[in-house]
Amino acid sequence: MATMNYTHPTISSLLTSDYSYQGETGTGQVALGTDFPSKILRLNVPEYGGKLVCQKGALLCASHTIDIAMEFSKNFSTGFFGGEGFVLQALTGDGDVFVKAGGTVIRRDLREGEELRISSGCLVAFSQGVDYDVQMIKGFANVFAGGEGLFMTTLRGPGVVWLQGQPAQRMISEIARRVPSGGGGGVYIGGGGGSGGGGGEGGSQGGESQS
């Protein structure tokens, strides 16, 4: 009997649901989607030392052999004041996990001692062995940076890091900022030149995975 753990997209740090195939023969299928246009990455945990750590909300589902737990930050206040909420989940065990990421997805292999500084909201996941530290950017002017822009995460190798170019919260904030307050016409996207025109193909890319 195969079992899969599904993480609820809106309360991912609190609840999971188990789906089990009860048939005597054959296999069953479960179709899952994201709550925001995203790419879906399938990662085999044993390939990365038996443990992955992901950003809050990134985990979509995991094999029943994967243990899901909170990964507490070294700086306890980080989890409360890290913009989008720098809460991490530890994924350990023998099996696959599916994580979601918005916009362009970048995989970066860090060498021993190599450091990478990123905006905290751009983190998707990292492998065992990667050390991390979260710090607030000093200066009152940074209050206007919005959300995760106030905090920078330093990742130190060795290990693998996955980053996203368009965190969901950042896109939502950007759209909200451009909505006319007077209830007028459409949403100004920016850019220049030309009158209106067709919709283009540059929209969000969805993710599709099969297990």
PDB file of C-alpha atoms in Angstrom, residues 1-127:
ATOM      1  CA  MET A   1       0.000   0.000   0.000  1.00  0.00           C
ATOM      2  CA  ALA A   2       1.522   3.327  -1.072  1.00  0.00           C
ATOM      3  CA  THR A   3       0.974   6.476   0.934  1.00  0.00           C
ATOM      4  CA  MET A   4       1.721  10.092   0.091  1.00  0.00           C
ATOM      5  CA  ASN A   5       1.738  13.108   2.382  1.00  0.00           C
ATOM      6  CA  TYR A   6       0.102  16.246   0.998  1.00  0.00           C
ATOM      7  CA  THR A   7       0.833  19.612   2.580  1.00  0.00           C
ATOM      8  CA  HIS A   8      -2.049  22.074   2.699  1.00  0.00           C
ATOM      9  CA  PRO A   9      -0.924  25.154   0.704  1.00  0.00           C
ATOM     10  CA  THR A  10      -2.293  27.778   3.089  1.00  0.00           C
ATOM     11  CA  ILE A  11      -1.361  26.197   6.411  1.00  0.00           C
ATOM     12  CA  SER A  12       1.614  24.172   5.290  1.00  0.00           C
ATOM     13  CA  SER A  13       3.476  24.535   8.545  1.00  0.00           C
ATOM     14  CA  LEU A  14       0.605  23.067  10.551  1.00  0.00           C
ATOM     15  CA  LEU A  15      -1.246  20.264   8.775  1.00  0.00           C
ATOM     16  CA  THR A  16      -0.637  17.445   6.322  1.00  0.00           C
ATOM     17  CA  SER A  17      -3.052  14.989   4.730  1.00  0.00           C
ATOM     18  CA  ASP A  18      -2.246  11.346   3.952  1.00  0.00           C
ATOM     19  CA  TYR A  19      -3.504   9.706   0.759  1.00  0.00           C
ATOM     20  CA  SER A  20      -3.343   5.892   0.583  1.00  0.00           C
ATOM     21  CA  TYR A  21      -4.263   3.559  -2.276  1.00  0.00           C
ATOM     22  CA  GLN A  22      -6.639   0.912  -0.918  1.00  0.00           C
ATOM     23  CA  GLY A  23      -7.105  -1.211  -4.042  1.00  0.00           C
ATOM     24  CA  GLU A  24      -6.096  -4.857  -4.044  1.00  0.00           C
ATOM     25  CA  THR A  25      -4.259  -4.584  -7.357  1.00  0.00           C
ATOM     26  CA  GLY A  26      -2.905  -1.877  -9.601  1.00  0.00           C
ATOM     27  CA  THR A  27      -1.998   1.649  -8.652  1.00  0.00           C
ATOM     28  CA  GLY A  28      -3.871   4.861  -7.961  1.00  0.00           C
ATOM     29  CA  GLN A  29      -3.245   8.422  -9.058  1.00  0.00           C
ATOM     30  CA  VAL A  30      -3.432  11.702  -7.188  1.00  0.00           C
ATOM     31  CA  ALA A  31      -3.407  15.048  -9.025  1.00  0.00           C
ATOM     32  CA  LEU A  32      -2.176  18.047  -7.063  1.00  0.00           C
ATOM     33  CA  GLY A  33      -1.763  21.685  -7.974  1.00  0.00           C
ATOM     34  CA  THR A  34      -0.393  24.825  -6.392  1.00  0.00           C
ATOM     35  CA  ASP A  35      -2.298  27.784  -5.004  1.00  0.00           C
ATOM     36  CA  PHE A  36      -0.222  30.156  -7.170  1.00  0.00           C
ATOM     37  CA  PRO A  37       1.293  29.803 -10.683  1.00  0.00           C
ATOM     38  CA  SER A  38       4.502  27.922  -9.959  1.00  0.00           C
ATOM     39  CA  LYS A  39       7.031  25.435 -11.200  1.00  0.00           C
ATOM     40  CA  ILE A  40       7.149  22.101  -9.391  1.00  0.00           C
ATOM     41  CA  LEU A  41      10.461  20.403  -8.611  1.00  0.00           C
ATOM     42  CA  ARG A  42      10.754  16.711  -7.827  1.00  0.00           C
ATOM     43  CA  LEU A  43      13.705  16.016  -5.541  1.00  0.00           C
ATOM     44  CA  ASN A  44      14.984  12.672  -4.288  1.00  0.00           C
ATOM     45  CA  VAL A  45      16.025  13.236  -0.680  1.00  0.00           C
ATOM     46  CA  PRO A  46      18.663  10.421  -0.450  1.00  0.00           C
ATOM     47  CA  GLU A  47      20.532  12.022  -3.365  1.00  0.00           C
ATOM     48  CA  TYR A  48      21.202  15.019  -1.121  1.00  0.00           C
ATOM     49  CA  GLY A  49      22.415  13.266   1.999  1.00  0.00           C
ATOM     50  CA  GLY A  50      19.036  12.184   3.356  1.00  0.00           C
ATOM     51  CA  LYS A  51      17.873  15.667   4.324  1.00  0.00           C
ATOM     52  CA  LEU A  52      16.519  18.770   2.593  1.00  0.00           C
ATOM     53  CA  VAL A  53      15.397  22.017   4.175  1.00  0.00           C
ATOM     54  CA  CYS A  54      12.752  24.123   2.426  1.00  0.00           C
ATOM     55  CA  GLN A  55      11.174  27.521   2.909  1.00  0.00           C
ATOM     56  CA  LYS A  56       7.727  27.717   4.506  1.00  0.00           C
ATOM     57  CA  GLY A  57       5.064  27.101   1.854  1.00  0.00           C
ATOM     58  CA  ALA A  58       7.454  25.528  -0.678  1.00  0.00           C
ATOM     59  CA  LEU A  59       6.606  21.899   0.141  1.00  0.00           C
ATOM     60  CA  LEU A  60       3.736  20.500  -1.928  1.00  0.00           C
ATOM     61  CA  CYS A  61       3.854  16.786  -1.107  1.00  0.00           C
ATOM     62  CA  ALA A  62       6.202  13.999  -0.063  1.00  0.00           C
ATOM     63  CA  SER A  63       6.470  10.225   0.063  1.00  0.00           C
ATOM     64  CA  HIS A  64       5.150   8.569   3.213  1.00  0.00           C
ATOM     65  CA  THR A  65       8.730   7.623   4.073  1.00  0.00           C
ATOM     66  CA  ILE A  66       9.663  11.297   4.488  1.00  0.00           C
ATOM     67  CA  ASP A  67       9.534  12.859   7.934  1.00  0.00           C
ATOM     68  CA  ILE A  68       8.371  16.489   7.946  1.00  0.00           C
ATOM     69  CA  ALA A  69       9.402  18.683  10.874  1.00  0.00           C
ATOM     70  CA  MET A  70      10.084  22.304  11.698  1.00  0.00           C
ATOM     71  CA  GLU A  71      13.671  23.484  11.250  1.00  0.00           C
ATOM     72  CA  PHE A  72      14.168  26.195  13.826  1.00  0.00           C
ATOM     73  CA  SER A  73      16.331  29.151  12.942  1.00  0.00           C
ATOM     74  CA  LYS A  74      19.409  29.814  15.033  1.00  0.00           C
ATOM     75  CA  ASN A  75      18.103  33.322  15.605  1.00  0.00           C
ATOM     76  CA  PHE A  76      14.663  32.677  17.082  1.00  0.00           C
ATOM     77  CA  SER A  77      13.354  36.157  16.219  1.00  0.00           C
ATOM     78  CA  THR A  78      14.037  35.494  12.549  1.00  0.00           C
ATOM     79  CA  GLY A  79      11.035  33.220  12.277  1.00  0.00           C
ATOM     80  CA  PHE A  80       8.748  36.003  13.437  1.00  0.00           C
ATOM     81  CA  PHE A  81      10.239  39.064  11.780  1.00  0.00           C
ATOM     82  CA  GLY A  82      11.744  37.721   8.565  1.00  0.00           C
ATOM     83  CA  GLY A  83       9.439  39.550   6.154  1.00  0.00           C
ATOM     84  CA  GLU A  84       7.425  36.785   4.524  1.00  0.00           C
ATOM     85  CA  GLY A  85       8.133  34.703   7.595  1.00  0.00           C
ATOM     86  CA  PHE A  86      11.431  32.864   7.508  1.00  0.00           C
ATOM     87  CA  VAL A  87      10.141  29.527   8.736  1.00  0.00           C
ATOM     88  CA  LEU A  88      11.904  26.394   7.523  1.00  0.00           C
ATOM     89  CA  GLN A  89      10.802  22.770   7.209  1.00  0.00           C
ATOM     90  CA  ALA A  90      13.194  19.820   7.480  1.00  0.00           C
ATOM     91  CA  LEU A  91      12.513  16.870   5.151  1.00  0.00           C
ATOM     92  CA  THR A  92      14.352  13.676   6.090  1.00  0.00           C
ATOM     93  CA  GLY A  93      14.087  10.048   5.046  1.00  0.00           C
ATOM     94  CA  ASP A  94      14.123   7.851   1.963  1.00  0.00           C
ATOM     95  CA  GLY A  95      11.833   9.066  -0.814  1.00  0.00           C
ATOM     96  CA  ASP A  96      10.801  11.951  -3.050  1.00  0.00           C
ATOM     97  CA  VAL A  97       9.472  15.399  -2.253  1.00  0.00           C
ATOM     98  CA  PHE A  98       7.783  17.943  -4.509  1.00  0.00           C
ATOM     99  CA  VAL A  99       8.453  21.623  -3.886  1.00  0.00           C
ATOM    100  CA  LYS A 100       7.099  24.656  -5.719  1.00  0.00           C
ATOM    101  CA  ALA A 101       8.907  27.774  -6.874  1.00  0.00           C
ATOM    102  CA  GLY A 102       7.783  30.949  -8.624  1.00  0.00           C
ATOM    103  CA  GLY A 103       9.391  32.489 -11.696  1.00  0.00           C
ATOM    104  CA  THR A 104      12.848  31.419 -12.797  1.00  0.00           C
ATOM    105  CA  VAL A 105      14.273  28.512 -10.792  1.00  0.00           C
ATOM    106  CA  ILE A 106      18.023  28.487 -10.177  1.00  0.00           C
ATOM    107  CA  ARG A 107      20.025  25.568  -8.818  1.00  0.00           C
ATOM    108  CA  ARG A 108      23.357  26.563  -7.333  1.00  0.00           C
ATOM    109  CA  ASP A 109      26.020  24.088  -6.210  1.00  0.00           C
ATOM    110  CA  LEU A 110      28.094  25.677  -3.465  1.00  0.00           C
ATOM    111  CA  ARG A 111      31.659  24.607  -2.836  1.00  0.00           C
ATOM    112  CA  GLU A 112      33.133  24.171   0.629  1.00  0.00           C
ATOM    113  CA  GLY A 113      33.109  27.594   2.302  1.00  0.00           C
ATOM    114  CA  GLU A 114      31.500  29.355  -0.672  1.00  0.00           C
ATOM    115  CA  GLU A 115      28.909  31.946   0.366  1.00  0.00           C
ATOM    116  CA  LEU A 116      25.811  33.206  -1.403  1.00  0.00           C
ATOM    117  CA  ARG A 117      23.730  36.163  -0.163  1.00  0.00           C
ATOM    118  CA  ILE A 118      20.107  36.296  -1.268  1.00  0.00           C
ATOM    119  CA  SER A 119      16.874  38.074  -0.476  1.00  0.00           C
ATOM    120  CA  SER A 120      15.216  35.761   2.043  1.00  0.00           C
ATOM    121  CA  GLY A 121      12.002  35.347   0.051  1.00  0.00           C
ATOM    122  CA  CYS A 122      13.923  33.903  -2.917  1.00  0.00           C
ATOM    123  CA  LEU A 123      14.979  30.781  -1.035  1.00  0.00           C
ATOM    124  CA  VAL A 124      13.194  27.549  -2.012  1.00  0.00           C
ATOM    125  CA  ALA A 125      15.302  24.783  -0.479  1.00  0.00           C
ATOM    126  CA  PHE A 126      18.826  23.659   0.315  1.00  0.00           C
ATOM    127  CA  SER A 127      20.557  20.368   0.986  1.00  0.00           C
TER     128      SER A 127
END
